[in-house]
Amino acid sequence: MAEIEREAMEYDVVIVGAGPAGLSAAIRLKQLDADLNVVVLEKGSEVGAHILSGAVLDPCGLDALIPDWKEKGAPLNVPVHEDNFYMLGEAGKLRIPNFPMPPLMNNHGNYIVSMGNVCRWMAEQAEELGVEIFPGMACSELVYGENGEVKGVVAGVFGLEADGSYGPNTEPGMELHGKYVFLSEGVRGSLSKEVIAKYDLQAGKEVQKYGVGMKEIWEIDPAKHKEGSVTHTMGWPLGSNAGGGSFIYHLENNQVYVGFVVHLNYKNPHLYPYMEFQRFKHHPMVADLLKGGKRVAYGARAITEGGYQSMPKLVAPGVALLGCSAGMVNVPRIKGNHNAMLSGKAAAEAAFDAIKAERSGDELAAYETEVRDGPIGSDLKKVRNVKPIWSKWGLTASLMLGGLDMWTNTLGFSLFGTVGHGKNDADSTEDANKHQPIDYPKPDGVLSFDRLTNVSFAATNHEESQPCHLRLADPEVPVKVNLPKFDEPAQRYCPAGVYEVVEDETAGPRFVINFQNCVHCKTCDIKDPSQNITWTTPQGGDGPNYPNM
């Protein structure tokens, strides 16, 4: 095939992803020098389309970036005024008092927000400063320079043939070149994954760990709504089957965000994270809250959980990893947006200094130093052992030893040093014959729902004629390896019902990929025990279209 010819556009900095990290970087660059040419490329149909709203935001990142955010109308309208922690049993609950918890677990001064709306507001601030933002522009390839540096991305490829080839109606996209490229794709981004592998950025670091977070937005009875209330739970229904827990946040307008996280290092391939979430809503505490309400949105997303010791090297020639592309979530706090914003600010400042010194295409070492030695590193170091202690010794040990470690780290030392994670999440999956299948109750259609019904509330959409963006390294592995060995867990770990095994009376079982259902959570790329599935970027605008709540 003849080499593809594309137009190229030159910028000072090219930013992939209009989440909190990418937008913070864009804003800070233009604050530092209004003449810098900065572009943000967003694969969603609009800014915020791929961000299912509902988070507790520590405003420290916004304070550092835009100190007068209140005067500028940032949509932080619901301060947290009530913090609840519960250990659940099947029919009851035990409240964990707040006073023994380390100060860093206190949500005083934080806000319950729609991160989709926060990002839309940040995009407005960026555009007012002169940043170019292009939604619906998926970045499908990296562009490398003569010396092996990252010098840009390919964006805006549309109309590929079903087999991935270029046809008569294919739009080849454009190359966008920059002195530096920032990857702020979120968790397990395809370009970030390529950069980490190409430059061996994970060398000397712990493996990255993940969870899958599922979330529904409900409108509930006003009599039950407690604006500003935050509740976290652990225990039932997961028990000893997996780590994880839930969150329930009361926003404004009688809305409640109900979320459930399952750590992806679980051993039992029969575990069904989505059904654990649905079962959770039948706990009396949750069922009573939701009774009489209605679900208005659903979505799912992988969460980085490795913490400080799992962050890869953050820079390579011409490129930097921002926010969740590198894994900056504080796991016990279930917060990463503040660190994403701080990382964007730090990367922008490093790039500004480099460009001012007439550098380009090199490693932004100052960014690496600032992340590890500055506020982000300080935030993550204090909680670095909570996740591995939980993984190695269970929930009770995590509550006691992890809590103790957070307290001592607050005082400047740790009794445990830095605990390692061990296996990655795919390798943690054990043979199906070592575990009993789990019998899940059928969804009742009132509090709990089947996956396909819920996926319709994500408003996800993919052009059916385009290539499947979920690539199998070996198409025979799902039936010949994963099915007999692991009972093909893709049928269960996917929260959108993308994968199924269909029995054919004559040909036997077939592995089917319903890629149109995909909500871009990336769980398959992480948890597949054979590491046979690779999530790639579909064409721009495809995927979920979460509501502007």
Short mmCIF file of C-alpha atoms in Angstrom, two decimals, residues 121-414:
data_model
loop_
_atom_site.label_atom_id
_atom_site.label_comp_id
_atom_site.label_asym_id
_atom_site.label_seq_id
_atom_site.Cartn_x
_atom_site.Cartn_y
_atom_site.Cartn_z
CA TRP A 121 -16.05 24.61 32.71
CA MET A 122 -12.27 24.12 32.54
CA ALA A 123 -12.54 23.84 28.76
CA GLU A 124 -14.29 27.21 28.70
CA GLN A 125 -11.46 28.74 30.74
CA ALA A 126 -8.89 27.21 28.39
CA GLU A 127 -10.62 28.47 25.25
CA GLU A 128 -10.88 31.97 26.71
CA LEU A 129 -7.08 31.88 27.02
CA GLY A 130 -6.71 30.83 23.38
CA VAL A 131 -6.32 27.05 23.67
CA GLU A 132 -7.63 25.12 20.66
CA ILE A 133 -9.84 22.19 21.73
CA PHE A 134 -10.97 19.63 19.18
CA PRO A 135 -13.57 17.12 20.45
CA GLY A 136 -14.39 14.05 18.42
CA MET A 137 -10.71 13.70 17.45
CA ALA A 138 -9.41 10.32 18.55
CA CYS A 139 -5.62 10.00 18.54
CA SER A 140 -4.85 6.62 17.02
CA GLU A 141 -1.08 6.74 16.45
CA LEU A 142 2.07 8.36 17.75
CA VAL A 143 4.42 10.13 15.36
CA TYR A 144 8.12 9.65 16.03
CA GLY A 145 10.96 11.93 15.04
CA GLU A 146 14.29 11.06 13.45
CA ASN A 147 15.96 10.49 16.83
CA GLY A 148 13.23 8.27 18.24
CA GLU A 149 11.47 11.04 20.12
CA VAL A 150 7.70 11.47 20.19
CA LYS A 151 6.96 14.46 18.01
CA GLY A 152 3.21 14.25 17.55
CA VAL A 153 0.07 12.20 17.05
CA VAL A 154 -2.25 11.13 14.27
CA ALA A 155 -5.82 12.26 14.92
CA GLY A 156 -9.12 12.25 13.09
CA VAL A 157 -8.95 9.01 11.11
CA PHE A 158 -12.49 8.13 9.98
CA GLY A 159 -14.12 5.64 7.67
CA LEU A 160 -11.72 2.70 7.82
CA GLU A 161 -12.90 -0.51 6.24
CA ALA A 162 -14.18 -3.25 8.55
CA ASP A 163 -10.83 -5.05 8.32
CA GLY A 164 -8.92 -1.92 9.32
CA SER A 165 -7.68 -1.08 5.85
CA TYR A 166 -8.01 2.24 4.06
CA GLY A 167 -10.86 2.39 1.58
CA PRO A 168 -12.22 4.96 -0.89
CA ASN A 169 -14.17 6.79 1.84
CA THR A 170 -11.44 6.82 4.46
CA GLU A 171 -10.34 10.15 5.89
CA PRO A 172 -6.67 9.63 6.77
CA GLY A 173 -6.63 12.22 9.54
CA MET A 174 -3.92 14.73 10.34
CA GLU A 175 -0.57 14.78 12.06
CA LEU A 176 -0.32 17.26 14.89
CA HIS A 177 3.28 17.94 15.83
CA GLY A 178 4.51 19.57 18.99
CA LYS A 179 7.75 20.42 20.71
CA TYR A 180 6.25 18.25 23.47
CA VAL A 181 3.33 15.83 23.60
CA PHE A 182 1.33 15.34 26.79
CA LEU A 183 -0.65 12.12 27.18
CA SER A 184 -3.60 12.60 29.51
CA GLU A 185 -5.75 9.76 28.20
CA GLY A 186 -6.87 8.44 31.57
CA VAL A 187 -6.43 4.89 32.76
CA ARG A 188 -4.68 2.42 30.43
CA GLY A 189 -4.64 4.78 27.47
CA SER A 190 -3.52 3.08 24.27
CA LEU A 191 -0.85 5.66 23.41
CA SER A 192 0.40 5.77 26.99
CA LYS A 193 0.64 1.98 26.99
CA GLU A 194 2.75 2.16 23.82
CA VAL A 195 5.05 4.80 25.28
CA ILE A 196 5.53 2.88 28.54
CA ALA A 197 6.46 -0.27 26.59
CA LYS A 198 8.65 1.43 23.95
CA TYR A 199 10.78 3.35 26.45
CA ASP A 200 10.58 0.69 29.22
CA LEU A 201 9.18 3.26 31.64
CA GLN A 202 7.95 0.61 34.09
CA ALA A 203 11.49 -0.72 34.67
CA GLY A 204 12.36 -0.76 38.37
CA LYS A 205 8.77 0.01 39.41
CA GLU A 206 6.08 -2.20 40.88
CA VAL A 207 3.43 -3.55 38.51
CA GLN A 208 0.43 -1.28 38.05
CA LYS A 209 -2.76 -2.44 39.79
CA TYR A 210 -6.34 -1.66 38.85
CA GLY A 211 -9.95 -1.80 39.89
CA VAL A 212 -13.12 -1.57 37.86
CA GLY A 213 -15.49 1.15 39.03
CA MET A 214 -19.16 1.05 38.05
CA LYS A 215 -21.48 3.94 38.69
CA GLU A 216 -25.14 4.81 38.40
CA ILE A 217 -26.75 8.21 38.81
CA TRP A 218 -30.13 8.11 40.55
CA GLU A 219 -32.83 10.67 41.16
CA ILE A 220 -34.33 9.80 44.52
CA ASP A 221 -37.22 10.78 46.76
CA PRO A 222 -36.50 14.34 48.02
CA ALA A 223 -37.40 13.21 51.54
CA LYS A 224 -34.40 10.85 51.50
CA HIS A 225 -31.95 13.22 49.88
CA LYS A 226 -29.16 14.68 52.06
CA GLU A 227 -27.22 17.14 49.93
CA GLY A 228 -23.53 17.02 50.82
CA SER A 229 -23.62 13.55 52.39
CA VAL A 230 -20.81 11.10 51.56
CA THR A 231 -20.96 7.39 52.42
CA HIS A 232 -18.35 4.69 51.81
CA THR A 233 -18.80 0.99 52.54
CA MET A 234 -16.69 -2.17 52.60
CA GLY A 235 -17.48 -5.82 53.17
CA TRP A 236 -20.67 -7.35 51.78
CA PRO A 237 -21.31 -8.47 49.09
CA LEU A 238 -17.67 -9.04 48.13
CA GLY A 239 -16.51 -10.62 51.39
CA SER A 240 -13.36 -12.67 50.83
CA ASN A 241 -13.98 -13.04 47.09
CA ALA A 242 -12.41 -9.70 46.16
CA GLY A 243 -11.30 -6.37 47.51
CA GLY A 244 -13.38 -3.29 46.88
CA GLY A 245 -16.23 -1.23 48.22
CA SER A 246 -18.86 1.33 47.44
CA PHE A 247 -19.55 5.05 47.52
CA ILE A 248 -22.81 6.97 47.73
CA TYR A 249 -22.65 10.73 47.14
CA HIS A 250 -25.63 13.08 47.49
CA LEU A 251 -25.28 15.90 44.97
CA GLU A 252 -27.84 18.63 44.22
CA ASN A 253 -31.24 18.29 42.52
CA ASN A 254 -32.11 15.13 44.49
CA GLN A 255 -29.39 13.22 42.67
CA VAL A 256 -27.30 10.46 44.18
CA TYR A 257 -24.19 8.87 42.70
CA VAL A 258 -24.06 5.18 43.56
CA GLY A 259 -20.75 3.52 42.74
CA PHE A 260 -19.06 0.20 43.30
CA VAL A 261 -15.38 -0.70 42.90
CA VAL A 262 -13.97 -4.21 42.54
CA HIS A 263 -10.20 -4.67 42.70
CA LEU A 264 -9.12 -6.58 39.62
CA ASN A 265 -6.62 -8.81 41.41
CA TYR A 266 -9.39 -11.24 42.37
CA LYS A 267 -8.55 -14.94 41.99
CA ASN A 268 -11.93 -16.52 41.25
CA PRO A 269 -12.67 -16.25 37.50
CA HIS A 270 -16.35 -16.94 38.24
CA LEU A 271 -16.60 -13.55 39.97
CA TYR A 272 -18.95 -11.18 38.18
CA PRO A 273 -18.13 -7.58 39.21
CA TYR A 274 -21.22 -6.07 37.58
CA MET A 275 -23.54 -8.47 39.41
CA GLU A 276 -21.76 -7.77 42.70
CA PHE A 277 -22.68 -4.12 42.12
CA GLN A 278 -26.30 -4.98 41.37
CA ARG A 279 -26.51 -7.22 44.42
CA PHE A 280 -25.06 -4.44 46.60
CA LYS A 281 -28.06 -2.21 45.84
CA HIS A 282 -30.34 -4.76 47.54
CA HIS A 283 -28.66 -4.23 50.89
CA PRO A 284 -31.37 -2.76 53.17
CA MET A 285 -29.44 0.49 53.68
CA VAL A 286 -29.09 1.09 49.95
CA ALA A 287 -32.45 -0.33 48.89
CA ASP A 288 -34.28 1.97 51.29
CA LEU A 289 -32.44 4.99 49.87
CA LEU A 290 -33.18 4.12 46.24
CA LYS A 291 -36.75 2.89 46.66
CA GLY A 292 -39.10 5.15 44.70
CA GLY A 293 -36.22 6.68 42.72
CA LYS A 294 -35.05 6.11 39.18
CA ARG A 295 -31.69 5.43 37.59
CA VAL A 296 -30.80 8.02 34.96
CA ALA A 297 -27.27 7.06 33.88
CA TYR A 298 -24.78 4.20 34.03
CA GLY A 299 -21.11 3.84 33.20
CA ALA A 300 -17.88 2.10 34.11
CA ARG A 301 -14.19 2.84 34.09
CA ALA A 302 -10.99 1.17 35.24
CA ILE A 303 -9.19 2.85 38.14
CA THR A 304 -5.43 2.86 38.76
CA GLU A 305 -4.69 1.48 42.22
CA GLY A 306 -0.95 0.80 42.25
CA GLY A 307 -0.11 4.11 43.83
CA TYR A 308 3.28 5.70 44.34
CA GLN A 309 5.41 2.59 43.84
CA SER A 310 3.64 1.67 40.58
CA MET A 311 3.94 5.00 38.80
CA PRO A 312 6.16 4.50 35.75
CA LYS A 313 8.85 6.92 34.77
CA LEU A 314 6.77 9.88 33.65
CA VAL A 315 8.84 11.21 30.77
CA ALA A 316 10.52 10.00 27.60
CA PRO A 317 11.95 12.02 24.71
CA GLY A 318 9.27 14.48 23.64
CA VAL A 319 6.48 13.05 25.78
CA ALA A 320 5.08 13.16 29.32
CA LEU A 321 2.42 11.07 31.09
CA LEU A 322 -0.15 13.05 33.07
CA GLY A 323 -2.73 12.10 35.68
CA CYS A 324 -4.23 8.63 35.44
CA SER A 325 -2.13 7.84 32.38
CA ALA A 326 0.58 7.38 35.00
CA GLY A 327 -1.64 6.29 37.90
CA MET A 328 -1.99 9.11 40.44
CA VAL A 329 -5.08 7.94 42.34
CA ASN A 330 -5.01 8.05 46.14
CA VAL A 331 -6.74 4.69 46.68
CA PRO A 332 -8.07 4.97 50.25
CA ARG A 333 -9.40 8.45 49.51
CA ILE A 334 -10.80 7.32 46.12
CA LYS A 335 -9.49 10.58 44.70
CA GLY A 336 -7.26 11.33 41.75
CA ASN A 337 -8.65 14.46 40.09
CA HIS A 338 -6.69 16.81 42.33
CA ASN A 339 -3.43 15.06 41.46
CA ALA A 340 -4.38 15.04 37.79
CA MET A 341 -4.74 18.82 37.89
CA LEU A 342 -1.46 19.26 39.77
CA SER A 343 0.32 17.01 37.26
CA GLY A 344 -1.00 19.07 34.34
CA LYS A 345 0.22 22.24 36.00
CA ALA A 346 3.65 20.73 36.70
CA ALA A 347 4.06 19.41 33.15
CA ALA A 348 3.08 22.77 31.71
CA GLU A 349 5.63 24.61 33.82
CA ALA A 350 8.38 22.17 32.82
CA ALA A 351 7.49 22.51 29.13
CA PHE A 352 7.31 26.30 29.36
CA ASP A 353 10.82 26.47 30.81
CA ALA A 354 12.12 24.07 28.15
CA ILE A 355 10.55 25.97 25.26
CA LYS A 356 11.81 29.27 26.66
CA ALA A 357 15.29 27.69 26.65
CA GLU A 358 14.73 26.70 22.99
CA ARG A 359 14.60 23.01 23.78
CA SER A 360 12.24 20.46 22.23
CA GLY A 361 11.82 16.71 21.98
CA ASP A 362 13.86 15.93 25.08
CA GLU A 363 12.87 14.57 28.49
CA LEU A 364 11.13 16.99 30.84
CA ALA A 365 13.10 15.89 33.89
CA ALA A 366 11.82 18.82 35.93
CA TYR A 367 8.28 17.43 35.61
CA GLU A 368 9.34 14.04 36.93
CA THR A 369 11.07 15.65 39.89
CA GLU A 370 8.12 17.87 40.74
CA VAL A 371 5.63 14.99 40.70
CA ARG A 372 7.70 12.67 42.87
CA ASP A 373 9.03 15.26 45.32
CA GLY A 374 6.12 17.72 45.34
CA PRO A 375 2.49 17.63 46.53
CA ILE A 376 1.52 14.63 44.36
CA GLY A 377 4.34 12.46 45.67
CA SER A 378 3.61 13.55 49.23
CA ASP A 379 -0.07 12.65 48.82
CA LEU A 380 0.65 9.20 47.36
CA LYS A 381 3.55 8.21 49.60
CA LYS A 382 1.39 8.44 52.72
CA VAL A 383 -1.05 5.82 51.43
CA ARG A 384 1.29 3.64 49.35
CA ASN A 385 0.91 0.54 51.52
CA VAL A 386 -2.87 0.41 51.92
CA LYS A 387 -3.57 -1.41 48.66
CA PRO A 388 -0.76 -4.03 48.87
CA ILE A 389 -1.57 -4.77 52.53
CA TRP A 390 -5.20 -5.33 51.55
CA SER A 391 -4.18 -7.55 48.63
CA LYS A 392 -1.78 -9.66 50.69
CA TRP A 393 -3.55 -9.94 54.03
CA GLY A 394 -7.18 -8.98 53.48
CA LEU A 395 -9.67 -6.30 54.48
CA THR A 396 -9.26 -6.50 58.27
CA ALA A 397 -5.48 -6.15 58.01
CA SER A 398 -5.91 -3.26 55.63
CA LEU A 399 -8.19 -1.45 58.06
CA MET A 400 -5.86 -1.99 61.02
CA LEU A 401 -2.34 -2.09 59.57
CA GLY A 402 -3.13 0.17 56.62
CA GLY A 403 -4.74 2.68 58.96
CA LEU A 404 -1.75 2.53 61.29
CA ASP A 405 0.61 3.02 58.36
CA MET A 406 -1.32 6.08 57.16
CA TRP A 407 -1.10 7.53 60.68
CA THR A 408 2.65 6.99 60.95
CA ASN A 409 3.21 8.32 57.43
CA THR A 410 1.35 11.45 58.48
CA LEU A 411 4.06 11.79 61.13
CA GLY A 412 6.80 11.22 58.58
CA PHE A 413 7.74 7.52 58.84
CA SER A 414 6.44 4.03 58.02
#
